[in-house]
Short mmCIF file of C-alpha atoms in Angstrom, two decimals:
data_model
loop_
_atom_site.label_atom_id
_atom_site.label_comp_id
_atom_site.label_asym_id
_atom_site.label_seq_id
_atom_site.Cartn_x
_atom_site.Cartn_y
_atom_site.Cartn_z
CA UNK A 1 84.74 170.86 116.91
CA UNK A 2 85.25 173.33 119.19
CA UNK A 3 88.63 174.17 120.47
CA UNK A 4 88.42 172.17 124.03
CA UNK A 5 86.64 168.85 121.94
CA UNK A 6 89.73 168.77 118.93
CA UNK A 7 92.99 169.28 122.84
CA UNK A 8 90.53 166.40 124.07
CA UNK A 9 90.53 164.76 121.48
CA UNK A 10 93.85 164.68 120.09
CA UNK A 11 95.12 164.31 123.87
CA UNK A 12 93.05 161.09 123.65
CA UNK A 13 94.84 159.77 120.74
CA UNK A 14 97.93 160.55 121.98
CA UNK A 15 97.05 158.71 126.07
CA UNK A 16 96.57 155.66 123.51
CA UNK A 17 100.79 156.06 122.25
CA UNK A 18 103.38 153.48 123.50
CA UNK A 19 106.93 153.47 122.64
CA UNK A 20 110.07 151.83 125.50
CA UNK A 21 113.66 153.60 125.18
CA UNK A 22 113.80 156.11 122.69
CA UNK A 23 115.71 159.15 122.50
CA UNK A 24 114.40 163.05 123.00
CA UNK A 25 114.39 163.60 118.77
CA UNK A 26 112.53 160.46 118.63
CA UNK A 27 110.31 160.52 121.11
CA UNK A 28 109.62 164.49 120.05
CA UNK A 29 109.18 162.97 116.08
CA UNK A 30 106.90 160.55 117.54
CA UNK A 31 104.82 162.72 118.33
CA UNK A 32 104.59 165.11 115.58
CA UNK A 33 103.39 161.71 113.02
CA UNK A 34 101.28 160.59 115.76
CA UNK A 35 99.35 164.36 115.80
CA UNK A 36 99.98 164.64 111.75
CA UNK A 37 98.21 161.35 111.17
CA UNK A 38 95.43 162.91 113.85
CA UNK A 39 94.80 165.53 112.03
CA UNK A 40 94.88 163.41 108.77
CA UNK A 41 92.03 160.96 110.58
CA UNK A 42 89.89 163.75 110.94
CA UNK A 43 89.57 165.72 107.86
CA UNK A 44 92.14 168.44 108.05
CA UNK A 45 95.14 168.83 105.70
CA UNK A 46 98.19 168.26 107.41
CA UNK A 47 101.22 170.72 106.77
CA UNK A 48 104.38 170.25 108.78
CA UNK A 49 106.76 172.65 109.83
CA UNK A 50 104.22 175.16 108.78
CA UNK A 51 105.32 178.65 108.32
CA UNK A 52 104.71 180.42 111.80
CA UNK A 53 103.75 184.57 111.72
CA UNK A 54 106.06 185.29 113.82
CA UNK A 55 109.98 186.41 112.19
CA UNK A 56 112.76 185.13 113.70
CA UNK A 57 115.49 187.31 115.04
CA UNK A 58 117.64 189.32 113.60
CA UNK A 59 119.48 189.16 111.15
CA UNK A 60 117.00 187.04 110.19
CA UNK A 61 114.34 189.06 110.50
CA UNK A 62 112.51 188.52 106.83
CA UNK A 63 112.16 184.83 107.71
CA UNK A 64 109.29 182.88 109.87
CA UNK A 65 110.19 180.82 112.05
CA UNK A 66 107.54 177.53 111.58
CA UNK A 67 105.20 175.28 113.79
CA UNK A 68 105.17 171.63 114.32
CA UNK A 69 102.25 170.74 113.06
CA UNK A 70 99.11 172.73 111.14
CA UNK A 71 95.52 171.67 109.38
CA UNK A 72 93.77 173.32 107.22
CA UNK A 73 89.81 172.30 108.12
CA UNK A 74 87.12 173.55 106.39
CA UNK A 75 84.46 175.40 107.39
CA UNK A 76 86.44 176.31 110.82
CA UNK A 77 89.61 178.19 112.13
CA UNK A 78 93.54 176.90 111.63
CA UNK A 79 95.08 174.30 114.32
CA UNK A 80 98.44 174.74 114.77
CA UNK A 81 100.06 172.78 117.04
CA UNK A 82 103.87 172.56 118.88
CA UNK A 83 104.84 169.53 120.17
CA UNK A 84 108.65 169.92 123.18
CA UNK A 85 109.69 168.63 125.97
CA UNK A 86 110.67 172.11 127.74
CA UNK A 87 108.94 174.64 129.16
CA UNK A 88 110.21 176.94 125.94
CA UNK A 89 109.01 180.77 127.10
CA UNK A 90 109.14 181.62 122.79
CA UNK A 91 107.12 178.75 121.61
CA UNK A 92 104.45 180.10 124.40
CA UNK A 93 105.05 183.97 122.58
CA UNK A 94 104.59 181.84 119.54
CA UNK A 95 101.35 180.29 119.86
CA UNK A 96 99.24 183.50 121.62
CA UNK A 97 100.50 185.25 118.15
CA UNK A 98 99.69 182.69 115.85
CA UNK A 99 95.53 182.26 118.54
CA UNK A 100 96.19 186.47 118.01
CA UNK A 101 96.32 185.82 114.16
CA UNK A 102 92.48 183.56 114.64
CA UNK A 103 94.48 180.08 114.88
CA UNK A 104 93.64 177.34 117.60
CA UNK A 105 96.82 176.89 119.70
CA UNK A 106 97.54 174.19 120.99
CA UNK A 107 100.69 173.05 122.71
CA UNK A 108 101.73 169.29 123.47
CA UNK A 109 104.18 169.12 125.81
CA UNK A 110 105.80 165.57 127.01
CA UNK A 111 107.87 164.26 130.47
CA UNK A 112 107.33 163.08 133.40
CA UNK A 113 105.59 167.06 134.11
CA UNK A 114 104.24 168.29 136.47
CA UNK A 115 103.78 170.58 132.93
CA UNK A 116 102.63 174.65 133.16
CA UNK A 117 99.66 176.26 132.06
CA UNK A 118 99.82 178.26 129.16
CA UNK A 119 97.60 181.41 128.99
CA UNK A 120 94.57 181.41 127.40
CA UNK A 121 93.86 180.99 124.44
CA UNK A 122 96.65 178.38 124.13
CA UNK A 123 95.71 174.72 125.18
CA UNK A 124 97.86 172.41 127.12
CA UNK A 125 97.45 169.15 125.34
CA UNK A 126 100.06 166.20 128.05
CA UNK A 127 101.76 163.24 127.40
CA UNK A 128 103.92 161.58 130.25
CA UNK A 129 106.29 160.06 129.73
CA UNK A 130 109.32 158.35 131.38
CA UNK A 131 112.85 159.16 131.56
CA UNK A 132 115.74 156.60 133.11
CA UNK A 133 119.52 156.84 131.80
CA UNK A 134 118.11 159.79 129.05
CA UNK A 135 116.16 157.50 127.57
CA UNK A 136 112.02 158.11 127.65
CA UNK A 137 109.77 155.36 127.76
CA UNK A 138 105.47 155.59 127.39
CA UNK A 139 104.66 151.88 128.68
CA UNK A 140 101.15 150.63 128.45
CA UNK A 141 99.28 150.52 132.18
CA UNK A 142 98.85 146.80 133.33
CA UNK A 143 96.46 145.67 136.30
CA UNK A 144 97.48 145.45 139.69
CA UNK A 145 98.13 141.34 140.04
CA UNK A 146 96.02 139.96 142.74
CA UNK A 147 98.11 137.84 145.21
CA UNK A 148 95.81 137.52 147.87
CA UNK A 149 91.76 137.62 148.20
CA UNK A 150 89.45 140.89 148.65
CA UNK A 151 89.43 142.17 151.30
CA UNK A 152 87.12 140.53 154.56
CA UNK A 153 87.69 136.92 152.71
CA UNK A 154 89.23 134.27 154.04
CA UNK A 155 92.09 132.70 152.32
CA UNK A 156 92.39 128.58 151.85
CA UNK A 157 94.94 127.47 153.91
CA UNK A 158 98.16 125.70 151.43
CA UNK A 159 100.06 123.53 152.29
CA UNK A 160 103.45 122.56 151.67
CA UNK A 161 104.66 120.41 150.71
CA UNK A 162 108.07 119.20 153.34
CA UNK A 163 111.53 118.95 152.07
CA UNK A 164 113.67 116.49 153.30
CA UNK A 165 117.42 117.58 153.80
#
């Protein structure tokens, strides 16, 4: 599966995800779990909070940052994924460093949008989520109700009953 197909497949998997009235931390955890489940279903080895190639800033420069999820794939480049609600410059820098190290970098952004497209080769996977009163929901699409006859069709008249006073 090429890099664009990976992003498309992950996006399709996340499109099926629904939830209601969740906190920011709960949505992030739910998305990380969904990303990990998708990778496992692909036959990838899944690593949560995997060590990044990017060192932490001083005074922790001897330690490395982490990515939310990483996958080892047989005979293919590893995949690293960050899941974020906000547009963080440090996340873009981290994913660019991961890509420069030979990994496929995917950025799962969630929220009401719009989402800024990161620089190549980082691939963006979006998950639109509604927010109301600091709670987040992603509900399944419902078909439009049918209130009237199709355009151009004459509706049959309906006689309403008389109500006596």
